[in-house]
Short mmCIF file of C-alpha atoms in Angstrom, two decimals:
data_model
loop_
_atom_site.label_atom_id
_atom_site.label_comp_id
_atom_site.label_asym_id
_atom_site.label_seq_id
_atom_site.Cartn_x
_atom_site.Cartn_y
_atom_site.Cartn_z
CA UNK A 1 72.59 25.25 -12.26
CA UNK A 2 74.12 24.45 -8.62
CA UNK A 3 70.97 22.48 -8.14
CA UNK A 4 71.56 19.99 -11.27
CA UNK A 5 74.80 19.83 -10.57
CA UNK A 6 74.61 17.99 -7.07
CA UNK A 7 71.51 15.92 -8.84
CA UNK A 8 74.09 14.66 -11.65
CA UNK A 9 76.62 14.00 -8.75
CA UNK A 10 74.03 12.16 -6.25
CA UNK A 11 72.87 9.87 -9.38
CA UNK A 12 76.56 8.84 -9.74
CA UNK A 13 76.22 7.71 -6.02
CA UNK A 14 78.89 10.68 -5.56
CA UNK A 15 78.58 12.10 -2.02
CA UNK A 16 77.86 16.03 -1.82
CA UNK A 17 78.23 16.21 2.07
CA UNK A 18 80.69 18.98 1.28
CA UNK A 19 79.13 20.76 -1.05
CA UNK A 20 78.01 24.66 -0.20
CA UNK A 21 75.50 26.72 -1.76
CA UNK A 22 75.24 30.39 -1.83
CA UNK A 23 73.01 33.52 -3.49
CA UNK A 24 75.87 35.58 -3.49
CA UNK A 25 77.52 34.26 -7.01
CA UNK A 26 76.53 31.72 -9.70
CA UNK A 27 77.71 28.46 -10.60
CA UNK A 28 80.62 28.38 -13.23
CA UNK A 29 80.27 26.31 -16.31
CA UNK A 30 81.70 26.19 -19.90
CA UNK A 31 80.26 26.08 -23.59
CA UNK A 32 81.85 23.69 -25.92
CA UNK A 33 81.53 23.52 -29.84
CA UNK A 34 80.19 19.78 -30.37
CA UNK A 35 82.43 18.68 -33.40
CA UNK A 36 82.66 15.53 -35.56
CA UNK A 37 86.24 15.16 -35.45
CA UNK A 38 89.42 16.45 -32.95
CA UNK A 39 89.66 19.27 -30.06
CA UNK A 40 86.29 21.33 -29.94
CA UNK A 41 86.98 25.22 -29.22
CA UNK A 42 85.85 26.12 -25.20
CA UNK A 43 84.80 28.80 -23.80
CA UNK A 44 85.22 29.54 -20.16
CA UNK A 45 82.93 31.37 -17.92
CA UNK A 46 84.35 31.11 -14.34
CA UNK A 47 85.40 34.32 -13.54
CA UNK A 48 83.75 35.95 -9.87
CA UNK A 49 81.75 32.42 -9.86
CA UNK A 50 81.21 30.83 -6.37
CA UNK A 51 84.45 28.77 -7.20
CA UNK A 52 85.99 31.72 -7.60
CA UNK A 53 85.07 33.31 -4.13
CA UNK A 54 85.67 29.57 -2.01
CA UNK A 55 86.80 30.02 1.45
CA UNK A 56 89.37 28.12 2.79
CA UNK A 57 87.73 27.85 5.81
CA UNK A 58 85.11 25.31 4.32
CA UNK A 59 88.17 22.90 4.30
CA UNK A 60 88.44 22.75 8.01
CA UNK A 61 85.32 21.01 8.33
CA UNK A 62 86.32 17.70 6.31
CA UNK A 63 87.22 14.48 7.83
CA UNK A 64 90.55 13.63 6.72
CA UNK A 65 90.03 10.43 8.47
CA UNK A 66 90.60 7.25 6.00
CA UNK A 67 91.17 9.35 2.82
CA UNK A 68 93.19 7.59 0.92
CA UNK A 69 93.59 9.82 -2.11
CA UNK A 70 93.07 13.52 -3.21
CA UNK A 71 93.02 14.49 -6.99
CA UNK A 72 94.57 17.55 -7.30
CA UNK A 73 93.68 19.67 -10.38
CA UNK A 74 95.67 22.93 -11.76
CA UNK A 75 92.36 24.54 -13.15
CA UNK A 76 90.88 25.03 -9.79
CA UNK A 77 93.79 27.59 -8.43
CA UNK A 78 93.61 29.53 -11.65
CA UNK A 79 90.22 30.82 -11.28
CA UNK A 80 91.22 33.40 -8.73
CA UNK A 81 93.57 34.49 -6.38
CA UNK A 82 91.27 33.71 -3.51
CA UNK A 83 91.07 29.65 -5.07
CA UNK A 84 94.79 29.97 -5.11
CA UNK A 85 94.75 30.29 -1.71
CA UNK A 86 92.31 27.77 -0.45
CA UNK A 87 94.06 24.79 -3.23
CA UNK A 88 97.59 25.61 -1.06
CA UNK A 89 95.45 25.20 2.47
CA UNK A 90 94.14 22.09 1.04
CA UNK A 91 97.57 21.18 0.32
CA UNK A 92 98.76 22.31 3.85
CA UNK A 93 95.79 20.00 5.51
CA UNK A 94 97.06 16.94 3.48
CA UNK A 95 100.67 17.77 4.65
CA UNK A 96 99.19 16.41 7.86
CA UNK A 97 97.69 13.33 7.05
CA UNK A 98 100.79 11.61 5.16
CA UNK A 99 98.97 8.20 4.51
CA UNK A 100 97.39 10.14 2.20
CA UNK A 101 98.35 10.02 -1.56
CA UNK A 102 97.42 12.38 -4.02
CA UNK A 103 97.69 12.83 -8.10
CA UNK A 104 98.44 16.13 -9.83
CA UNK A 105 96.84 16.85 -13.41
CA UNK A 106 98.08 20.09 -14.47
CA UNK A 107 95.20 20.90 -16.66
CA UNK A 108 96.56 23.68 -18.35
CA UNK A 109 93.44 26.59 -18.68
CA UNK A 110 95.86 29.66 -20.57
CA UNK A 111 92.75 31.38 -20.63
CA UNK A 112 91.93 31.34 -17.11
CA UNK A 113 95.58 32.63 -16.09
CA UNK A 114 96.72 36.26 -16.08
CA UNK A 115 99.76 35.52 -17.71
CA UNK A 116 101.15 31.89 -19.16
CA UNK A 117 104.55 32.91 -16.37
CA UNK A 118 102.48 33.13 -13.83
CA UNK A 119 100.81 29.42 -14.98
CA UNK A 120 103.69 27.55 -15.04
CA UNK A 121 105.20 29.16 -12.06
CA UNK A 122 102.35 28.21 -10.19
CA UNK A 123 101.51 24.92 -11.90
CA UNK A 124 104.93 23.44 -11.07
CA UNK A 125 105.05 24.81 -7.50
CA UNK A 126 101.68 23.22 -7.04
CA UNK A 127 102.95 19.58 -8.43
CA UNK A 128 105.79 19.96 -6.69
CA UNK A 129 104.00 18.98 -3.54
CA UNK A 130 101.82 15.99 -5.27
CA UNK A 131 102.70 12.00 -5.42
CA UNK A 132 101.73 10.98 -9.20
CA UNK A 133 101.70 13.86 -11.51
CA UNK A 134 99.72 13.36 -14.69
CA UNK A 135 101.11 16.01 -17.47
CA UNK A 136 100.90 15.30 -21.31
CA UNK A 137 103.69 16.27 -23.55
CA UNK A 138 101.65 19.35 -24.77
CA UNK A 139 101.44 20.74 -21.45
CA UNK A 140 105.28 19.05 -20.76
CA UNK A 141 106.29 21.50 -23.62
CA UNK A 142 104.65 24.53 -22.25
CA UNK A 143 105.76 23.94 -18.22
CA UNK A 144 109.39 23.01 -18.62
CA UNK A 145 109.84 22.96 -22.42
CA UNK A 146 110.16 19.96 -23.75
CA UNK A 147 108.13 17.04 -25.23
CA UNK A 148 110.57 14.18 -24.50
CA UNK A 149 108.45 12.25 -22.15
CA UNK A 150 111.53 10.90 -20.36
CA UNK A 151 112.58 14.58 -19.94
CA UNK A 152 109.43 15.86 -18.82
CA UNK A 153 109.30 12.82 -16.03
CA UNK A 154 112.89 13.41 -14.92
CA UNK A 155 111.99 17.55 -14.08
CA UNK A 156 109.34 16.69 -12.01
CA UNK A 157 110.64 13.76 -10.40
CA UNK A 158 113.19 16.19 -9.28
CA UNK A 159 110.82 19.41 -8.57
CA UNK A 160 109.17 17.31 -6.21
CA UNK A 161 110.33 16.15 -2.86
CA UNK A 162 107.15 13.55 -2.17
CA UNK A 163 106.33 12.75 -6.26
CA UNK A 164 107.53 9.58 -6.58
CA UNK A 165 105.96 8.67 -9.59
CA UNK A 166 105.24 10.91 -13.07
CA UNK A 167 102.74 9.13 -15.83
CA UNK A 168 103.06 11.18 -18.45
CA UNK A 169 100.25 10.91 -21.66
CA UNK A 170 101.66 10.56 -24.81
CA UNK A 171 98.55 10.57 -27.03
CA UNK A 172 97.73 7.47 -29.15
CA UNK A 173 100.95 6.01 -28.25
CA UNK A 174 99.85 5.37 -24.26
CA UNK A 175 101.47 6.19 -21.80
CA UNK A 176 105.07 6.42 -20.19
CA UNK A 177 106.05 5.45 -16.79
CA UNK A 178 108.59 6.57 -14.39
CA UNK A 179 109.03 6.49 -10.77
CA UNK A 180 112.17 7.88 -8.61
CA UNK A 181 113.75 4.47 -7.81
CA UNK A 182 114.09 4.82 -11.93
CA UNK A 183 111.97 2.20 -13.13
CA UNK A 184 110.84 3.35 -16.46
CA UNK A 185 108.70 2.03 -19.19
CA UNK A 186 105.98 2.37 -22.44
CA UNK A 187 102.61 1.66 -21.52
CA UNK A 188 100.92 1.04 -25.14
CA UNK A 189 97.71 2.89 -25.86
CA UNK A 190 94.69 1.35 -27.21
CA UNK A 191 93.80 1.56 -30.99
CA UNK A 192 90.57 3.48 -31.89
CA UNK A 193 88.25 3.29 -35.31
CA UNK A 194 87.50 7.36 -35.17
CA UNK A 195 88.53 10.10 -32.46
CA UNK A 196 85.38 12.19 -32.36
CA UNK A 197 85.96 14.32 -29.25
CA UNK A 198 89.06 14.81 -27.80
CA UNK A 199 87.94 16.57 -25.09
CA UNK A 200 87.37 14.18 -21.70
CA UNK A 201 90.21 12.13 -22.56
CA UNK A 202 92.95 13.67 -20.19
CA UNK A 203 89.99 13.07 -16.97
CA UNK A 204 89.01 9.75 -18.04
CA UNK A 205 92.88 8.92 -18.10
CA UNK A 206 93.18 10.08 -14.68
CA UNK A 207 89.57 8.15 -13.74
CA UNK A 208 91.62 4.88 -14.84
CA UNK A 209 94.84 5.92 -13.02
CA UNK A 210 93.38 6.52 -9.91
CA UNK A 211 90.84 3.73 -9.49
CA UNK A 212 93.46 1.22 -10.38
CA UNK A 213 95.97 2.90 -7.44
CA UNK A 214 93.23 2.47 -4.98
CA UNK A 215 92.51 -1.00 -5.98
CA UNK A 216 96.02 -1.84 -5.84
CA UNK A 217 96.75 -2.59 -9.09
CA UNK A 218 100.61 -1.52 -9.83
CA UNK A 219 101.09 1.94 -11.63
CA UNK A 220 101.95 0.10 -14.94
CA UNK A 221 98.24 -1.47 -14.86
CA UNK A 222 96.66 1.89 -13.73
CA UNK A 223 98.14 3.28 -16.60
CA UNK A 224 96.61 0.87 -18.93
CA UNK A 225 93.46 1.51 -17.50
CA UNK A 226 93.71 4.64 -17.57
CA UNK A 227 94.89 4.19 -21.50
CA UNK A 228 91.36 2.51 -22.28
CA UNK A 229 89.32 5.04 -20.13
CA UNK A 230 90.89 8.04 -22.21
CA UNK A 231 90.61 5.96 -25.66
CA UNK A 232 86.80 5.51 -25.10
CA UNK A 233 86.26 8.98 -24.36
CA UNK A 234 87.60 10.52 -27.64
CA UNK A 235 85.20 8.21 -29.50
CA UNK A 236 82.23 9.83 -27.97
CA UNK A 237 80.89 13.26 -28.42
CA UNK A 238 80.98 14.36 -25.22
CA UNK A 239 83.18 15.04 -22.04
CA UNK A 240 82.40 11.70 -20.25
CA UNK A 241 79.82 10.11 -22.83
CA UNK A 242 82.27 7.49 -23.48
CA UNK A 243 83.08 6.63 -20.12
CA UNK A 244 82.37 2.66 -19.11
CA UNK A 245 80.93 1.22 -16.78
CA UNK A 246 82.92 -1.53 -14.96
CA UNK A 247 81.91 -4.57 -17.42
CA UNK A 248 82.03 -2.13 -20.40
CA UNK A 249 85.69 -1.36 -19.43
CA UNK A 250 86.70 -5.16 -18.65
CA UNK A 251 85.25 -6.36 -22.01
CA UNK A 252 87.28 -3.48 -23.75
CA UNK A 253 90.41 -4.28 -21.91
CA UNK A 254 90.21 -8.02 -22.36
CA UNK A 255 89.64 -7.52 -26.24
CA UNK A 256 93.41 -8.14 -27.54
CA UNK A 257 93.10 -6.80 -30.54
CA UNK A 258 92.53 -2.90 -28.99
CA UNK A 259 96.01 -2.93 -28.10
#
């Protein structure tokens, strides 16, 4: 399994120079009902995985140098204690290197957490320490109650000392922007024919969001990118079937009557 992963990664031209192998455990993965229509049921099977037993020692040997971006995810630091502690020494490394940005997506996993306190505790200590934080109003609900998307900005713009800006997803209706100088605005979604598979939507969001920051487009465009990203994805079956290539996503972004 650890094997086809790193394949899949290397034919995506994604680099695996950090990437560890070990007899000890096995490699984590996830069934998923394949459905016709909406949010599959998921079954997890991470628990005593090699995820689960990462050292944060491994993190000493990356080159911080020119990183421009982490993406910071909260389903890594509820697989165990022991990824708990490596996600906040990753977190402590980054401290160092301030040119660096990073994005939060809280990815709420209930069923990989001991207790939902303990998740949000954790989640919003984590974000509290992250640039862009990504949270839909589901998980906005759960993590400081409430689905107002202005509200749910305005808590973590304030939770964080460094998050300057907090996109938060707000289903077929886009996406809304807010940064601490208190700009604020709608970014419209993109109009679909059928929602097949909801589940890939939230990553390929985050895909659009943070390509578009590291191309320099302003947040308001990354959001809209990241708007079309996520609306492809719930059309297709799978977790990243839908996802475009570049021409695939500037044809669907230039077509007018999406929005």
């Amino acid at each position: 399994m650890g094997e086809f992963v790193n394949k899949q990664l290397e034919a995506n031209h994604i680099l695996t120079d950090y990437i560890d192998s070990t007899s000890k455990y096995w490699t984590a993965f996830q069934l998923k009902q394949r459905v016709t229509k909406g949010d599959p049921g998921i079954y997890y099977y991470r628990r005593n995985s090699a995820a689960a037993h990462f050292d944060k020692q491994t993190l000493d040997h990356i080159d911080f140098e020119g990183v421009k971006l982490v993406h910071l995810s909260g389903i890594f630091p509820a697989i165990s204690e022991q990824a708990l502690v490596a996600f906040k020494y990753l977190l402590h490394l980054i401290a160092q290197h301030p040119t660096i940005r990073t994005t939060f997506d809280p990815n709420l996993r209930p069923q990989l957490w001991s207790s939902q306190e303990k998740m949000v505790k954790t989640l919003n200590e984590l974000a509290s320490h992250a640039n862009v934080i990504l949270p839909g109003v589901n998980e906005g609900e759960i993590l400081m109650g409430s689905r107002d998307p202005e509200k749910i900005a305005d808590f973590y713009l304030a939770n964080g000392e460094v998050t300057d800006t907090v996109i938060v997803k707000i289903g077929a209706k886009g996406a809304f922007v807010k940064t601490r100088a208190g700009q604020a605005t709608i970014v419209p979604g993109y109009s679909v024919d059928q929602v097949i598979d909801t589940v890939g939507a939230g990553d390929g969001f985050a895909v659009g969001v943070i390509t578009g920051l590291l191309e320099g487009l302003s947040t308001e465009e990354a959001a809209r990118r990241g708007n079309a990203i996520g609306s492809l994805a719930v059309q297709a079956p799978g977790d990243n079937d839908g996802y475009p290539t570049r021409d695939q996503l500037a044809a669907y972004q230039n077509d007018e009557q999406r929005v």
